[in-house]
Each structure stands twice: as C-alpha cells, then as structure tokens.
Amino acid sequence: MATLDSKLSSVLGDKTAKALDSTFGYRTVGDLLHHYPRRYLVRGELSDIAALQEGDEVTILAEVFSASTRRFAAKKGNMLEVVVTDGTSKLSLTFFNQAWRERDLKVGKQGLFAGKVGVFNGKRQLAHPDYELIPDGDDVDAAVQGFAGKYLPMYPASGKLPSWKIAQCIELCIGALDEVPDPIPAEILEKHGYPTLQQALVQIHQPADLEIAEQSRLRLTFDEAFLLQLLLMSRKAKMRSLDAIARPKRDGGILSAFDQQLPFELTAGQKRIAQEIEEDLSQSHPMHRLLQGEVGSGKTVIALRAMLAVVDSGGQAALLAPTEVLAAQHLRSITKMMGALAQGGMIDSPENATRVTLLTGSQSAAERKEALALAASGEAGIVIGTHALLSATVEFADLGLIVVDEQHRFGVEQRDALKGKAKIPPHLLVMTATPIPRTVAMTVFGDLDVSTLRELPLGRAPITTHVVNTLEKPAFLERAWERIREEVAQGHQAYVVASRISAGESEDADIDFLNGVTSPDIVSVEVLAPELAMGALKGVRVAPLHGRLPSELKDATMTAYAAHEIDVLVSTTVIEVGVDVPNATVMVIMDADRFGVSQLHQLRGRIGRGTSPGLCLLITQAIAETPARVRLEAVASSTDGFELSRIDLEQRREGDVLGANQSGAHSHLRLLRVLRDEDLIDQARTDALEVLEGDPTLIQHPQLAIELAKVESEASSEFIDKG
Ligand code: ADP
Ligand code: MG
C-alpha cells in the first residue's frame, strides 16, 4: 500500500516514474494526485467536431465511423484512414504504414483522439494522432486500464504523457492508496460540508458525478487557501513576537512642528492611517504595514510623518526608492515639505531640526562619504536612497524605520539586507501605488497589516482620458501636439511617453506579452524628442528622459522640469512612479497599447496633481474590440485604480499575480485563483485564524503542522515573502 509520500516508482515502476519526473517534476504519489483534471469529457457525449479550428491542439471524444487501408501503388507502404464522427461532422485520422491499427479502431468504437488539427485536400484531419479507445460494455475488464467511470478526466498533458496515460497512472495510485490522514480539522470540514481529503482526491479524478467533482475541487482549493493563510498568519505571529523599540509620538518634537507648518489639512483617510501607524510605532514589536493608495492620494506625507515620529524618539528612518529619479524626487519634495526642519546643524535651524540625506550609486566619492558619515553618526534622521542603501558600507546609528516605496520592485533579500542594518528589528512601512484588490492583498501581502488610502486630496482636478486611434484618425495626432502647445502657452507643462528608448529596442519586455502583438514602428524617446523639438513642438522647451541617461543628467532634467525650465518631457516609464510636478496638465502616451492597465493608470497619475484639470491621450493603432483596445477604453473610462488593477490582474496569469514561483510543479497553489476565489480565501482566513487562536503552536493539530511545514519550506523562496 502507498501513502501520499510514497515514491511514484514504487507504484508505477521506474520507467513511468521517470517520465513523470522529467515531464512534470513529480516524485511522490501525492505530487501526482495533486495533478488535477482541467475538465471532464462525458462518456458517450461526443466532442463537437465542427467547432475544431485548424492549428488547434485538441483531444476529442469521437466514434469511429469507418476505417480503410489503401496501398500506395508507386511507393511501398500503405495508409490507414480512419474517419471519426460526433454524429454530425466528420474528421479523418491518417496513419502511414500502421495498417494493423485497423484491428483496434473498429467501427462504432469510441475513443479519445489527440493531435493537431490540419487540413488536407479541404478536409480537416489529424495526422498520426495519439488515441485511447474507451472500453465499452464488451470489455469491462479493460476498464481497469483507463477510464472506468462515466466522466473522463482530461489532464494537462504532454506529447510523451498524454492525458489518458496520466489517468492510468493516477488510477494505479488511487488503487494502491492507503487511508490518507486529513490535515484539515473535522469541525471545519463539517462546517462547510466538505468531503474528506481521501474522498476529494479520489473524486476529483474519478467523479461519480460532476457535483461531487466540483465539491472535491472546492475542498482542495480550500486546502490551498487555508494553508496559505495559516502560513501568513503564523509568520505574522512570529514577527509580533520580535522585540522592537517603541517609538511613541512625542509632543513638542519635530513631528508636531512639521504638522504645524503643513500647508494643507490631511484628508480623512490620511488621518485614519496616520493614527494606525502611530499606534503601530508605539508598540514594542515591529510594525509591518502595507500602505496602498490611489495614485496621488498623498502617501508620501504619511510616510514622512512616520519617519519624523521615529526621529523624535532619537532614531533614524531610511526611505528606499526603486529608481534614482524617484529617490532624488523624494529628497526634493521631502526637504521642501520640511523646510527649516530639514536644516539640522545650521546655526539658525529650529531646535528639533534633523538632516535629510541622499545615497545613490551614482554619487561622487565626496558626496557619498558625506552621506555615509551623516547616516553613521545619526545626524541624518532621514536617509533616502536607492539600492545603494543596501551596500555593506552603509551604517546607521539607530535605524528605527524602513519605508519601502513602490514595493513591487524590491525583492525580499534586499529588504532583509536593509533590516540587517538595524541592531534591533526596525519597523517597516511598505508603500505601493498600484492598488490591488483586497483578497490579492490578503494573499500576496497576507503577513502585513494593510492600510488603504482611497480618496484624493480635495481640490484635485479631474483627469480626462481619451483613446486616440491614429489609424482611424491620423489627423488626431497633430491635434494632440496642438493641445500640448495650448497648455504650454497657458504656462502648463506636459509629458510625452514612449515605450522605447531608441528605435528597435524595448525597455519593457512585459509589454509584448500583454498584447501578443508587435507594432512595426514603435515610437522611441530618442527619435521622438528631437522630432517634436524641431517639428510640432518647435519653440517649446522639450527634453528627453530615460533610464540610460547618466544619472546627473537625469537628475538635472527632472530638477529643471520641476522648476519649469522645461515645458515638455519626452520620457520612458521612468516617470511612472512618484514623480510629482503639479504644473503638468497633459500627457500623451504613444503606443499606449504597449502598456498594462495599471501602468497606464500610474503614468497618467503624473498629471492632474495640481488645481488645473488634466488631459491624458492614449495614442494607439489598436483597432476596436481587440483586447488591447478594450484595455485602453477601460483606462479611459475609469479613474478607480482598484477597479483597473482588477482588470489588469484578470488579464495576467496567476503566476504573475502571486509571483513567478507559483507556476512550479511543487507549488502547493494549483487550484486557487486569487480573484475568482475571493469568498473562499475570506473563509479560509477566518478558519485559519480560529484554529491558530485556539492552538497557536498547532500542537493539537499534528497533521496540519506537518502540512504547514511543507508549505513553509516550499514558500521560503520568494513569493509570499513580501514582508
Ligand atoms: P502618492 O500617493 O501618489 O505618492 P504623493 O504623496 O506624491 O502621492 O502626493 C501627491 C501630492 O499631493 C503632493 O504634492 C502632496 O504634497 C499633495 N498632498 C498630499 N496630501 C495632501 C492633502 N491632504 N491635501 C492637499 N495636498 C496633498
Ligand atoms: Mg508616491
């Protein structure tokens, strides 16, 4: 008898076990039993042959209609042509020099036929298909060799291991399977009416009816969600148990002084989150909070207040930004917001003032030396930087808070490297400007507390977005440049965004994936900037900006743009995140179909930051109704980042949502879909919480503890590790 941990070779023999290992990476009976059918064919319900498209890889259930072998006159050899039918349409199967197959493929027999649909002499056919005949009433014994039941499971398969071969292997494993212990507590199963693990594993492969198959699938999906939530919560509990220095709010310090000079009032949402963070920081275990917010909702000021609270308690804060442009921008806007409070050490500086310093990879040796000294001595209460902050030479006197801006661009190792610079575990605030649906947050960032900022500050002007198709209306591109000229004439500024730096080369490889199309002539910054400067935008101050420029030039360009010494920035997506120039009112995005939905939303968030309304033009050649066009229309019709990110996520594969690791063979997440399974995830979270509350160490749930340990070791690589 076998358990889920038994080697496949012990049940299936070495050869088959090897094939399963090399094709799917499966080694144990459990691995294979968690290879679930994608769907079921029903014995006797034949596939619709008329619906087959040329070029499709198909597996169909059909009945043999006729079979005949023809000898070739000239050449040696023969051809067997078998015609199969669904009762209405026909499809021909051809086999060369395999006349012996005629013995199996008897008229009236049903079978599964797999291959690529081709067309020959105007007829659709499968050349040399794989097939498996379905045992009928006459040969019940043969049923052991494959599909015994009414529902024929169709598996993700490969040429070497077609679906029915997998079905046979699974059948052998199920036959050999001993009683399977169930890790999920019986009360939970009972509460939801779920089958036992054993029942679910058998019934998902060999369902008595489709309802049972669905129940089994639900139960197995729940297992994934439940274990994931359990993992995230136990991590959270572990972090809770760490010691950190409490940084409670202090009256009369730099934070109060900052609040007093703030030129605007915080929005209700900002106040609420500021309060949450204040409470976190006053605890003696580390804060682990994700702050997600709509573009332009004012996350920076919240982060800055948290940093100042830490400075008040004698500590330092580090702000980690994904790009030099963004780091420099943060330095500018933070020193500006702080005013004299950032002038610590000066003769006439206020009593509570601190210093803000910048650390990036492209600084001169002297600048770097100074920044390092300020960080190490503790003189700089706030250190802003890129990944250069992580280097071994960077030391802090007392690092109390790490703020990570635009979280998704940093890996765990990097965050850990920074955490390692604190003597005592620091507080952590992660900010992301890509709002994500609640259950995705719960799943991807499940071990963080989440604060969500939805509203924009009052007085924000609305952004209007239009899709401009230059194939349908070529003159409209000229009109777009005219709009820029008009805005510039009124003293405003504009962005023109291109997807490429130079002709013939793309800055973002994701783009082609999203579209499945490549336009022949993609606009690039290096071509477009001079073209506009000498043509449509002649007389307007135009400057290019992209990731390959030397960083002094990048920085100088951004500074000049912020100071309104430049009117129009022609840029790649380096301006995507965080750049804040309220005077910019127009954005023209070239080849807009080359960007994802959230990315476009991010980009356009760069305008409409002041009091004048913003206009965003999405230039495209994508024709109506194509996915690319539909995506653009969605961006044009909504400014709700949460809704848009949902659309964005729906278009991505699950692996992209949860992290690359999720597609792996050993991933325990096979059925769970974070968007589709929201209710289930909710439920699983509640249940996991209940279990952990009653039994924090899982001592009363040994089987669950074992499963959790498995998932833990599997997940120790990146994905869930967003904390
Ligand atoms: P994001 O959340 O996209 O990072 P920022 O933090 O860059 O947004 O804020 C965008 C702009 O809004 C900044 O210029 C900031 O000073 C301003 N701002 C933030 N909060 C408020 C508020 N409560 N009232 C008015 N303006 C605000
Ligand atoms: Mg920001």
JSON list of C-alpha atoms and ligand atoms in Angstrom, two decimals, residues 300 405-406 578, ligand 2:
[
{"chain": "A", "resi": 300, "resn": "THR", "atom": "CA", "xyz": [4.50, 60.40, 0.95]},
{"chain": "A", "resi": 405, "resn": "ASP", "atom": "CA", "xyz": [8.39, 52.96, -1.74]},
{"chain": "A", "resi": 406, "resn": "GLU", "atom": "CA", "xyz": [6.82, 51.12, -4.64]},
{"chain": "A", "resi": 578, "resn": "GLY", "atom": "CA", "xyz": [6.12, 59.06, -7.80]},
{"chain": "B", "resi": 2, "resn": "MG", "atom": "MG", "xyz": [4.46, 58.28, -4.24]}
]
